[in-house]
mmCIF file with all atom_site columns, N, CA and C in Angstrom:
data_model
loop_
_atom_site.group_PDB
_atom_site.id
_atom_site.type_symbol
_atom_site.label_atom_id
_atom_site.label_alt_id
_atom_site.label_comp_id
_atom_site.label_asym_id
_atom_site.label_entity_id
_atom_site.label_seq_id
_atom_site.pdbx_PDB_ins_code
_atom_site.Cartn_x
_atom_site.Cartn_y
_atom_site.Cartn_z
_atom_site.occupancy
_atom_site.B_iso_or_equiv
_atom_site.pdbx_formal_charge
_atom_site.auth_seq_id
_atom_site.auth_comp_id
_atom_site.auth_asym_id
_atom_site.auth_atom_id
_atom_site.pdbx_PDB_model_num
ATOM 1   N N  . MET A 1 1  ? -13.048 14.657 40.929 1.00 46.00 ? 1  MET A N  1
ATOM 2   C CA . MET A 1 1  ? -13.316 16.035 40.542 1.00 46.00 ? 1  MET A CA 1
ATOM 3   C C  . MET A 1 1  ? -12.153 16.925 40.985 1.00 46.00 ? 1  MET A C  1
ATOM 4   N N  . VAL A 1 2  ? -11.770 17.861 40.151 1.00 49.00 ? 2  VAL A N  1
ATOM 5   C CA . VAL A 1 2  ? -10.672 18.756 40.444 1.00 49.00 ? 2  VAL A CA 1
ATOM 6   C C  . VAL A 1 2  ? -11.124 19.775 41.477 1.00 49.00 ? 2  VAL A C  1
ATOM 7   N N  . GLU A 1 3  ? -10.287 19.952 42.510 1.00 51.00 ? 3  GLU A N  1
ATOM 8   C CA . GLU A 1 3  ? -10.628 20.937 43.527 1.00 51.00 ? 3  GLU A CA 1
ATOM 9   C C  . GLU A 1 3  ? -10.412 22.333 42.959 1.00 51.00 ? 3  GLU A C  1
ATOM 10  N N  . GLU A 1 4  ? -11.299 23.251 43.314 1.00 48.00 ? 4  GLU A N  1
ATOM 11  C CA . GLU A 1 4  ? -11.219 24.606 42.791 1.00 48.00 ? 4  GLU A CA 1
ATOM 12  C C  . GLU A 1 4  ? -9.925  25.296 43.182 1.00 48.00 ? 4  GLU A C  1
ATOM 13  N N  . GLN A 1 5  ? -9.377  25.001 44.368 1.00 55.00 ? 5  GLN A N  1
ATOM 14  C CA . GLN A 1 5  ? -8.168  25.669 44.807 1.00 55.00 ? 5  GLN A CA 1
ATOM 15  C C  . GLN A 1 5  ? -6.955  25.289 43.968 1.00 55.00 ? 5  GLN A C  1
ATOM 16  N N  . LYS A 1 6  ? -7.008  24.171 43.253 1.00 78.00 ? 6  LYS A N  1
ATOM 17  C CA . LYS A 1 6  ? -5.902  23.754 42.407 1.00 78.00 ? 6  LYS A CA 1
ATOM 18  C C  . LYS A 1 6  ? -5.978  24.393 41.019 1.00 78.00 ? 6  LYS A C  1
ATOM 19  N N  . LEU A 1 7  ? -7.097  24.983 40.684 1.00 80.00 ? 7  LEU A N  1
ATOM 20  C CA . LEU A 1 7  ? -7.268  25.591 39.380 1.00 80.00 ? 7  LEU A CA 1
ATOM 21  C C  . LEU A 1 7  ? -6.563  26.940 39.325 1.00 80.00 ? 7  LEU A C  1
ATOM 22  N N  . LYS A 1 8  ? -6.027  27.247 38.151 1.00 89.00 ? 8  LYS A N  1
ATOM 23  C CA . LYS A 1 8  ? -5.391  28.542 37.944 1.00 89.00 ? 8  LYS A CA 1
ATOM 24  C C  . LYS A 1 8  ? -6.447  29.621 37.800 1.00 89.00 ? 8  LYS A C  1
ATOM 25  N N  . ASP A 1 9  ? -6.037  30.826 38.039 1.00 93.00 ? 9  ASP A N  1
ATOM 26  C CA . ASP A 1 9  ? -6.877  31.981 37.770 1.00 93.00 ? 9  ASP A CA 1
ATOM 27  C C  . ASP A 1 9  ? -7.107  32.020 36.255 1.00 93.00 ? 9  ASP A C  1
ATOM 28  N N  . PRO A 1 10 ? -8.352  32.182 35.818 1.00 94.00 ? 10 PRO A N  1
ATOM 29  C CA . PRO A 1 10 ? -8.622  32.177 34.378 1.00 94.00 ? 10 PRO A CA 1
ATOM 30  C C  . PRO A 1 10 ? -7.847  33.245 33.614 1.00 94.00 ? 10 PRO A C  1
ATOM 31  N N  . LEU A 1 11 ? -7.586  34.392 34.252 1.00 95.00 ? 11 LEU A N  1
ATOM 32  C CA . LEU A 1 11 ? -6.830  35.440 33.564 1.00 95.00 ? 11 LEU A CA 1
ATOM 33  C C  . LEU A 1 11 ? -5.378  35.028 33.340 1.00 95.00 ? 11 LEU A C  1
ATOM 34  N N  . VAL A 1 12 ? -4.833  34.232 34.242 1.00 96.00 ? 12 VAL A N  1
ATOM 35  C CA . VAL A 1 12 ? -3.480  33.708 34.053 1.00 96.00 ? 12 VAL A CA 1
ATOM 36  C C  . VAL A 1 12 ? -3.456  32.783 32.845 1.00 96.00 ? 12 VAL A C  1
ATOM 37  N N  . VAL A 1 13 ? -4.463  31.945 32.721 1.00 96.00 ? 13 VAL A N  1
ATOM 38  C CA . VAL A 1 13 ? -4.547  31.032 31.578 1.00 96.00 ? 13 VAL A CA 1
ATOM 39  C C  . VAL A 1 13 ? -4.718  31.824 30.282 1.00 96.00 ? 13 VAL A C  1
ATOM 40  N N  . VAL A 1 14 ? -5.526  32.879 30.307 1.00 97.00 ? 14 VAL A N  1
ATOM 41  C CA . VAL A 1 14 ? -5.693  33.724 29.119 1.00 97.00 ? 14 VAL A CA 1
ATOM 42  C C  . VAL A 1 14 ? -4.350  34.356 28.739 1.00 97.00 ? 14 VAL A C  1
ATOM 43  N N  . ASP A 1 15 ? -3.585  34.822 29.713 1.00 98.00 ? 15 ASP A N  1
ATOM 44  C CA . ASP A 1 15 ? -2.262  35.378 29.425 1.00 98.00 ? 15 ASP A CA 1
ATOM 45  C C  . ASP A 1 15 ? -1.353  34.328 28.803 1.00 98.00 ? 15 ASP A C  1
ATOM 46  N N  . GLU A 1 16 ? -1.409  33.099 29.310 1.00 97.00 ? 16 GLU A N  1
ATOM 47  C CA . GLU A 1 16 ? -0.617  32.013 28.741 1.00 97.00 ? 16 GLU A CA 1
ATOM 48  C C  . GLU A 1 16 ? -1.054  31.717 27.303 1.00 97.00 ? 16 GLU A C  1
ATOM 49  N N  . LEU A 1 17 ? -2.358  31.733 27.073 1.00 98.00 ? 17 LEU A N  1
ATOM 50  C CA . LEU A 1 17 ? -2.887  31.543 25.715 1.00 98.00 ? 17 LEU A CA 1
ATOM 51  C C  . LEU A 1 17 ? -2.356  32.620 24.772 1.00 98.00 ? 17 LEU A C  1
ATOM 52  N N  . MET A 1 18 ? -2.381  33.856 25.214 1.00 98.00 ? 18 MET A N  1
ATOM 53  C CA . MET A 1 18 ? -1.906  34.952 24.372 1.00 98.00 ? 18 MET A CA 1
ATOM 54  C C  . MET A 1 18 ? -0.413  34.806 24.079 1.00 98.00 ? 18 MET A C  1
ATOM 55  N N  . GLY A 1 19 ? 0.355   34.336 25.040 1.00 98.00 ? 19 GLY A N  1
ATOM 56  C CA . GLY A 1 19 ? 1.774   34.101 24.813 1.00 98.00 ? 19 GLY A CA 1
ATOM 57  C C  . GLY A 1 19 ? 2.003   33.047 23.740 1.00 98.00 ? 19 GLY A C  1
ATOM 58  N N  . ILE A 1 20 ? 1.201   31.996 23.775 1.00 98.00 ? 20 ILE A N  1
ATOM 59  C CA . ILE A 1 20 ? 1.314   30.942 22.765 1.00 98.00 ? 20 ILE A CA 1
ATOM 60  C C  . ILE A 1 20 ? 0.913   31.488 21.395 1.00 98.00 ? 20 ILE A C  1
ATOM 61  N N  . VAL A 1 21 ? -0.150  32.280 21.345 1.00 98.00 ? 21 VAL A N  1
ATOM 62  C CA . VAL A 1 21 ? -0.590  32.874 20.074 1.00 98.00 ? 21 VAL A CA 1
ATOM 63  C C  . VAL A 1 21 ? 0.529   33.758 19.502 1.00 98.00 ? 21 VAL A C  1
ATOM 64  N N  . GLU A 1 22 ? 1.199   34.522 20.354 1.00 98.00 ? 22 GLU A N  1
ATOM 65  C CA . GLU A 1 22 ? 2.297   35.363 19.884 1.00 98.00 ? 22 GLU A CA 1
ATOM 66  C C  . GLU A 1 22 ? 3.437   34.513 19.327 1.00 98.00 ? 22 GLU A C  1
ATOM 67  N N  . GLU A 1 23 ? 3.743   33.397 19.973 1.00 98.00 ? 23 GLU A N  1
ATOM 68  C CA . GLU A 1 23 ? 4.771   32.492 19.464 1.00 98.00 ? 23 GLU A CA 1
ATOM 69  C C  . GLU A 1 23 ? 4.371   31.919 18.105 1.00 98.00 ? 23 GLU A C  1
ATOM 70  N N  . ILE A 1 24 ? 3.093   31.576 17.960 1.00 98.00 ? 24 ILE A N  1
ATOM 71  C CA . ILE A 1 24 ? 2.600   31.050 16.684 1.00 98.00 ? 24 ILE A CA 1
ATOM 72  C C  . ILE A 1 24 ? 2.748   32.117 15.597 1.00 98.00 ? 24 ILE A C  1
ATOM 73  N N  . GLU A 1 25 ? 2.391   33.357 15.925 1.00 98.00 ? 25 GLU A N  1
ATOM 74  C CA . GLU A 1 25 ? 2.526   34.447 14.959 1.00 98.00 ? 25 GLU A CA 1
ATOM 75  C C  . GLU A 1 25 ? 3.978   34.608 14.509 1.00 98.00 ? 25 GLU A C  1
ATOM 76  N N  . ARG A 1 26 ? 4.919   34.579 15.456 1.00 97.00 ? 26 ARG A N  1
ATOM 77  C CA . ARG A 1 26 ? 6.333   34.706 15.112 1.00 97.00 ? 26 ARG A CA 1
ATOM 78  C C  . ARG A 1 26 ? 6.786   33.556 14.220 1.00 97.00 ? 26 ARG A C  1
ATOM 79  N N  . SER A 1 27 ? 6.363   32.342 14.586 1.00 96.00 ? 27 SER A N  1
ATOM 80  C CA . SER A 1 27 ? 6.755   31.163 13.828 1.00 96.00 ? 27 SER A CA 1
ATOM 81  C C  . SER A 1 27 ? 6.224   31.224 12.404 1.00 96.00 ? 27 SER A C  1
ATOM 82  N N  . ILE A 1 28 ? 4.981   31.620 12.244 1.00 96.00 ? 28 ILE A N  1
ATOM 83  C CA . ILE A 1 28 ? 4.400   31.763 10.903 1.00 96.00 ? 28 ILE A CA 1
ATOM 84  C C  . ILE A 1 28 ? 5.144   32.852 10.129 1.00 96.00 ? 28 ILE A C  1
ATOM 85  N N  . GLY A 1 29 ? 5.481   33.941 10.802 1.00 96.00 ? 29 GLY A N  1
ATOM 86  C CA . GLY A 1 29 ? 6.234   35.016 10.156 1.00 96.00 ? 29 GLY A CA 1
ATOM 87  C C  . GLY A 1 29 ? 7.585   34.548 9.650  1.00 96.00 ? 29 GLY A C  1
ATOM 88  N N  . GLU A 1 30 ? 8.282   33.748 10.454 1.00 95.00 ? 30 GLU A N  1
ATOM 89  C CA . GLU A 1 30 ? 9.575   33.205 10.043 1.00 95.00 ? 30 GLU A CA 1
ATOM 90  C C  . GLU A 1 30 ? 9.423   32.296 8.827  1.00 95.00 ? 30 GLU A C  1
ATOM 91  N N  . ILE A 1 31 ? 8.410   31.449 8.859  1.00 95.00 ? 31 ILE A N  1
ATOM 92  C CA . ILE A 1 31 ? 8.171   30.533 7.740  1.00 95.00 ? 31 ILE A CA 1
ATOM 93  C C  . ILE A 1 31 ? 7.809   31.321 6.485  1.00 95.00 ? 31 ILE A C  1
ATOM 94  N N  . ALA A 1 32 ? 6.952   32.315 6.615  1.00 95.00 ? 32 ALA A N  1
ATOM 95  C CA . ALA A 1 32 ? 6.542   33.129 5.466  1.00 95.00 ? 32 ALA A CA 1
ATOM 96  C C  . ALA A 1 32 ? 7.731   33.903 4.895  1.00 95.00 ? 32 ALA A C  1
ATOM 97  N N  . SER A 1 33 ? 8.585   34.410 5.768  1.00 94.00 ? 33 SER A N  1
ATOM 98  C CA . SER A 1 33 ? 9.757   35.148 5.321  1.00 94.00 ? 33 SER A CA 1
ATOM 99  C C  . SER A 1 33 ? 10.695  34.259 4.508  1.00 94.00 ? 33 SER A C  1
ATOM 100 N N  . LYS A 1 34 ? 10.919  33.054 5.003  1.00 92.00 ? 34 LYS A N  1
ATOM 101 C CA . LYS A 1 34 ? 11.766  32.111 4.267  1.00 92.00 ? 34 LYS A CA 1
ATOM 102 C C  . LYS A 1 34 ? 11.148  31.770 2.916  1.00 92.00 ? 34 LYS A C  1
ATOM 103 N N  . ALA A 1 35 ? 9.848   31.569 2.898  1.00 91.00 ? 35 ALA A N  1
ATOM 104 C CA . ALA A 1 35 ? 9.166   31.243 1.649  1.00 91.00 ? 35 ALA A CA 1
ATOM 105 C C  . ALA A 1 35 ? 9.290   32.400 0.651  1.00 91.00 ? 35 ALA A C  1
ATOM 106 N N  . ASP A 1 36 ? 9.165   33.642 1.124  1.00 93.00 ? 36 ASP A N  1
ATOM 107 C CA . ASP A 1 36 ? 9.301   34.810 0.250  1.00 93.00 ? 36 ASP A CA 1
ATOM 108 C C  . ASP A 1 36 ? 10.702  34.912 -0.333 1.00 93.00 ? 36 ASP A C  1
ATOM 109 N N  . GLU A 1 37 ? 11.687  34.479 0.441  1.00 94.00 ? 37 GLU A N  1
ATOM 110 C CA . GLU A 1 37 ? 13.080  34.543 -0.013 1.00 94.00 ? 37 GLU A CA 1
ATOM 111 C C  . GLU A 1 37 ? 13.465  33.322 -0.849 1.00 94.00 ? 37 GLU A C  1
ATOM 112 N N  . GLY A 1 38 ? 12.522  32.419 -1.032 1.00 94.00 ? 38 GLY A N  1
ATOM 113 C CA . GLY A 1 38 ? 12.791  31.230 -1.835 1.00 94.00 ? 38 GLY A CA 1
ATOM 114 C C  . GLY A 1 38 ? 13.534  30.130 -1.099 1.00 94.00 ? 38 GLY A C  1
ATOM 115 N N  . GLU A 1 39 ? 13.661  30.286 0.220  1.00 94.00 ? 39 GLU A N  1
ATOM 116 C CA . GLU A 1 39 ? 14.339  29.273 1.025  1.00 94.00 ? 39 GLU A CA 1
ATOM 117 C C  . GLU A 1 39 ? 13.354  28.174 1.407  1.00 94.00 ? 39 GLU A C  1
ATOM 118 N N  . SER A 1 40 ? 13.900  27.014 1.653  1.00 93.00 ? 40 SER A N  1
ATOM 119 C CA . SER A 1 40 ? 13.032  25.920 2.090  1.00 93.00 ? 40 SER A CA 1
ATOM 120 C C  . SER A 1 40 ? 12.805  26.020 3.596  1.00 93.00 ? 40 SER A C  1
ATOM 121 N N  . VAL A 1 41 ? 11.699  25.497 4.022  1.00 91.00 ? 41 VAL A N  1
ATOM 122 C CA . VAL A 1 41 ? 11.334  25.488 5.439  1.00 91.00 ? 41 VAL A CA 1
ATOM 123 C C  . VAL A 1 41 ? 11.730  24.135 5.999  1.00 91.00 ? 41 VAL A C  1
ATOM 124 N N  . SER A 1 42 ? 12.388  24.155 7.138  1.00 92.00 ? 42 SER A N  1
ATOM 125 C CA . SER A 1 42 ? 12.855  22.897 7.722  1.00 92.00 ? 42 SER A CA 1
ATOM 126 C C  . SER A 1 42 ? 11.725  22.171 8.445  1.00 92.00 ? 42 SER A C  1
ATOM 127 N N  . ARG A 1 43 ? 11.923  20.886 8.589  1.00 94.00 ? 43 ARG A N  1
ATOM 128 C CA . ARG A 1 43 ? 10.953  20.097 9.358  1.00 94.00 ? 43 ARG A CA 1
ATOM 129 C C  . ARG A 1 43 ? 10.874  20.590 10.795 1.00 94.00 ? 43 ARG A C  1
ATOM 130 N N  . GLY A 1 44 ? 11.995  21.043 11.308 1.00 94.00 ? 44 GLY A N  1
ATOM 131 C CA . GLY A 1 44 ? 12.019  21.563 12.683 1.00 94.00 ? 44 GLY A CA 1
ATOM 132 C C  . GLY A 1 44 ? 11.102  22.754 12.864 1.00 94.00 ? 44 GLY A C  1
ATOM 133 N N  . GLN A 1 45 ? 11.074  23.635 11.879 1.00 94.00 ? 45 GLN A N  1
ATOM 134 C CA . GLN A 1 45 ? 10.202  24.804 11.962 1.00 94.00 ? 45 GLN A CA 1
ATOM 135 C C  . GLN A 1 45 ? 8.732   24.394 11.917 1.00 94.00 ? 45 GLN A C  1
ATOM 136 N N  . ILE A 1 46 ? 8.429   23.437 11.059 1.00 95.00 ? 46 ILE A N  1
ATOM 137 C CA . ILE A 1 46 ? 7.051   22.945 10.975 1.00 95.00 ? 46 ILE A CA 1
ATOM 138 C C  . ILE A 1 46 ? 6.672   22.237 12.270 1.00 95.00 ? 46 ILE A C  1
ATOM 139 N N  . TYR A 1 47 ? 7.582   21.443 12.818 1.00 96.00 ? 47 TYR A N  1
ATOM 140 C CA . TYR A 1 47 ? 7.306   20.737 14.069 1.00 96.00 ? 47 TYR A CA 1
ATOM 141 C C  . TYR A 1 47 ? 7.094   21.726 15.210 1.00 96.00 ? 47 TYR A C  1
ATOM 142 N N  . LYS A 1 48 ? 7.900   22.791 15.243 1.00 95.00 ? 48 LYS A N  1
ATOM 143 C CA . LYS A 1 48 ? 7.737   23.813 16.277 1.00 95.00 ? 48 LYS A CA 1
ATOM 144 C C  . LYS A 1 48 ? 6.341   24.421 16.205 1.00 95.00 ? 48 LYS A C  1
ATOM 145 N N  . LEU A 1 49 ? 5.900   24.737 14.990 1.00 96.00 ? 49 LEU A N  1
ATOM 146 C CA . LEU A 1 49 ? 4.564   25.306 14.814 1.00 96.00 ? 49 LEU A CA 1
ATOM 147 C C  . LEU A 1 49 ? 3.492   24.314 15.254 1.00 96.00 ? 49 LEU A C  1
ATOM 148 N N  . TYR A 1 50 ? 3.676   23.057 14.897 1.00 97.00 ? 50 TYR A N  1
ATOM 149 C CA . TYR A 1 50 ? 2.734   22.011 15.303 1.00 97.00 ? 50 TYR A CA 1
ATOM 150 C C  . TYR A 1 50 ? 2.656   21.902 16.830 1.00 97.00 ? 50 TYR A C  1
ATOM 151 N N  . THR A 1 51 ? 3.813   21.890 17.499 1.00 98.00 ? 51 THR A N  1
ATOM 152 C CA . THR A 1 51 ? 3.797   21.765 18.967 1.00 98.00 ? 51 THR A CA 1
ATOM 153 C C  . THR A 1 51 ? 3.165   22.987 19.619 1.00 98.00 ? 51 THR A C  1
ATOM 154 N N  . LEU A 1 52 ? 3.347   24.156 19.023 1.00 98.00 ? 52 LEU A N  1
ATOM 155 C CA . LEU A 1 52 ? 2.675   25.348 19.544 1.00 98.00 ? 52 LEU A CA 1
ATOM 156 C C  . LEU A 1 52 ? 1.165   25.214 19.437 1.00 98.00 ? 52 LEU A C  1
ATOM 157 N N  . MET A 1 53 ? 0.693   24.656 18.334 1.00 98.00 ? 53 MET A N  1
ATOM 158 C CA . MET A 1 53 ? -0.752  24.453 18.155 1.00 98.00 ? 53 MET A CA 1
ATOM 159 C C  . MET A 1 53 ? -1.283  23.458 19.184 1.00 98.00 ? 53 MET A C  1
ATOM 160 N N  . VAL A 1 54 ? -0.524  22.417 19.477 1.00 98.00 ? 54 VAL A N  1
ATOM 161 C CA . VAL A 1 54 ? -0.935  21.439 20.493 1.00 98.00 ? 54 VAL A CA 1
ATOM 162 C C  . VAL A 1 54 ? -0.998  22.107 21.860 1.00 98.00 ? 54 VAL A C  1
ATOM 163 N N  . ARG A 1 55 ? 0.016   22.930 22.179 1.00 98.00 ? 55 ARG A N  1
ATOM 164 C CA . ARG A 1 55 ? -0.003  23.654 23.461 1.00 98.00 ? 55 ARG A CA 1
ATOM 165 C C  . ARG A 1 55 ? -1.208  24.578 23.551 1.00 98.00 ? 55 ARG A C  1
ATOM 166 N N  . LEU A 1 56 ? -1.511  25.254 22.444 1.00 98.00 ? 56 LEU A N  1
ATOM 167 C CA . LEU A 1 56 ? -2.671  26.152 22.413 1.00 98.00 ? 56 LEU A CA 1
ATOM 168 C C  . LEU A 1 56 ? -3.954  25.376 22.678 1.00 98.00 ? 56 LEU A C  1
ATOM 169 N N  . ARG A 1 57 ? -4.110  24.243 22.016 1.00 98.00 ? 57 ARG A N  1
ATOM 170 C CA . ARG A 1 57 ? -5.302  23.405 22.224 1.00 98.00 ? 57 ARG A CA 1
ATOM 171 C C  . ARG A 1 57 ? -5.414  22.980 23.686 1.00 98.00 ? 57 ARG A C  1
ATOM 172 N N  . ASP A 1 58 ? -4.304  22.569 24.278 1.00 98.00 ? 58 ASP A N  1
ATOM 173 C CA . ASP A 1 58 ? -4.325  22.123 25.675 1.00 98.00 ? 58 ASP A CA 1
ATOM 174 C C  . ASP A 1 58 ? -4.690  23.261 26.626 1.00 98.00 ? 58 ASP A C  1
ATOM 175 N N  . LYS A 1 59 ? -4.185  24.466 26.355 1.00 97.00 ? 59 LYS A N  1
ATOM 176 C CA . LYS A 1 59 ? -4.520  25.623 27.201 1.00 97.00 ? 59 LYS A CA 1
ATOM 177 C C  . LYS A 1 59 ? -5.991  25.988 27.062 1.00 97.00 ? 59 LYS A C  1
ATOM 178 N N  . ILE A 1 60 ? -6.528  25.882 25.856 1.00 97.00 ? 60 ILE A N  1
ATOM 179 C CA . ILE A 1 60 ? -7.955  26.164 25.661 1.00 97.00 ? 60 ILE A CA 1
ATOM 180 C C  . ILE A 1 60 ? -8.792  25.153 26.443 1.00 97.00 ? 60 ILE A C  1
ATOM 181 N N  . ARG A 1 61 ? -8.377  23.891 26.424 1.00 97.00 ? 61 ARG A N  1
ATOM 182 C CA . ARG A 1 61 ? -9.075  22.876 27.224 1.00 97.00 ? 61 ARG A CA 1
ATOM 183 C C  . ARG A 1 61 ? -9.010  23.208 28.709 1.00 97.00 ? 61 ARG A C  1
ATOM 184 N N  . GLU A 1 62 ? -7.841  23.665 29.170 1.00 96.00 ? 62 GLU A N  1
ATOM 185 C CA . GLU A 1 62 ? -7.689  24.035 30.579 1.00 96.00 ? 62 GLU A CA 1
ATOM 186 C C  . GLU A 1 62 ? -8.622  25.187 30.935 1.00 96.00 ? 62 GLU A C  1
ATOM 187 N N  . LEU A 1 63 ? -8.679  26.194 30.090 1.00 96.00 ? 63 LEU A N  1
ATOM 188 C CA . LEU A 1 63 ? -9.564  27.330 30.334 1.00 96.00 ? 63 LEU A CA 1
ATOM 189 C C  . LEU A 1 63 ? -11.024 26.899 30.318 1.00 96.00 ? 63 LEU A C  1
ATOM 190 N N  . ARG A 1 64 ? -11.375 26.031 29.383 1.00 96.00 ? 64 ARG A N  1
ATOM 191 C CA . ARG A 1 64 ? -12.753 25.526 29.316 1.00 96.00 ? 64 ARG A CA 1
ATOM 192 C C  . ARG A 1 64 ? -13.116 24.812 30.616 1.00 96.00 ? 64 ARG A C  1
ATOM 193 N N  . GLN A 1 65 ? -12.202 24.023 31.150 1.00 95.00 ? 65 GLN A N  1
ATOM 194 C CA . GLN A 1 65 ? -12.451 23.314 32.405 1.00 95.00 ? 65 GLN A CA 1
ATOM 195 C C  . GLN A 1 65 ? -12.665 24.280 33.571 1.00 95.00 ? 65 GLN A C  1
ATOM 196 N N  . ILE A 1 66 ? -11.845 25.317 33.627 1.00 95.00 ? 66 ILE A N  1
ATOM 197 C CA . ILE A 1 66 ? -11.988 26.329 34.685 1.00 95.00 ? 66 ILE A CA 1
ATOM 198 C C  . ILE A 1 66 ? -13.356 26.991 34.587 1.00 95.00 ? 66 ILE A C  1
ATOM 199 N N  . ILE A 1 67 ? -13.743 27.371 33.374 1.00 94.00 ? 67 ILE A N  1
ATOM 200 C CA . ILE A 1 67 ? -15.031 28.039 33.181 1.00 94.00 ? 67 ILE A CA 1
ATOM 201 C C  . ILE A 1 67 ? -16.174 27.101 33.524 1.00 94.00 ? 67 ILE A C  1
ATOM 202 N N  . TYR A 1 68 ? -16.065 25.861 33.079 1.00 94.00 ? 68 TYR A N  1
ATOM 203 C CA . TYR A 1 68 ? -17.114 24.869 33.360 1.00 94.00 ? 68 TYR A CA 1
ATOM 204 C C  . TYR A 1 68 ? -17.312 24.687 34.863 1.00 94.00 ? 68 TYR A C  1
ATOM 205 N N  . LEU A 1 69 ? -16.202 24.568 35.595 1.00 92.00 ? 69 LEU A N  1
ATOM 206 C CA . LEU A 1 69 ? -16.310 24.357 37.039 1.00 92.00 ? 69 LEU A CA 1
ATOM 207 C C  . LEU A 1 69 ? -16.832 25.612 37.751 1.00 92.00 ? 69 LEU A C  1
ATOM 208 N N  . ALA A 1 70 ? -16.479 26.781 37.232 1.00 90.00 ? 70 ALA A N  1
ATOM 209 C CA . ALA A 1 70 ? -16.949 28.019 37.855 1.00 90.00 ? 70 ALA A CA 1
ATOM 210 C C  . ALA A 1 70 ? -18.435 28.263 37.600 1.00 90.00 ? 70 ALA A C  1
ATOM 211 N N  . CYS A 1 71 ? -18.910 27.800 36.457 1.00 91.00 ? 71 CYS A N  1
ATOM 212 C CA . CYS A 1 71 ? -20.299 28.054 36.089 1.00 91.00 ? 71 CYS A CA 1
ATOM 213 C C  . CYS A 1 71 ? -21.220 26.885 36.387 1.00 91.00 ? 71 CYS A C  1
ATOM 214 N N  . GLY A 1 72 ? -20.629 25.740 36.629 1.00 77.00 ? 72 GLY A N  1
ATOM 215 C CA . GLY A 1 72 ? -21.428 24.534 36.742 1.00 77.00 ? 72 GLY A CA 1
ATOM 216 C C  . GLY A 1 72 ? -21.860 24.222 38.106 1.00 77.00 ? 72 GLY A C  1
#
């Protein structure tokens, strides 16, 4: 079982989540802008967006664990 003292403050995790969401928004904006200009989107841009989504999922899991341990 994870010790409570090793867990991050939930508000810190929420701030990290919001940072990832902002990165996702920027990445989608870049992709949409290129699409509007008729440019092709690189695999790198798609991969970046994918890795951001994976990071977001992992942070949500971390927050869920913190909440579960605090409430359980």
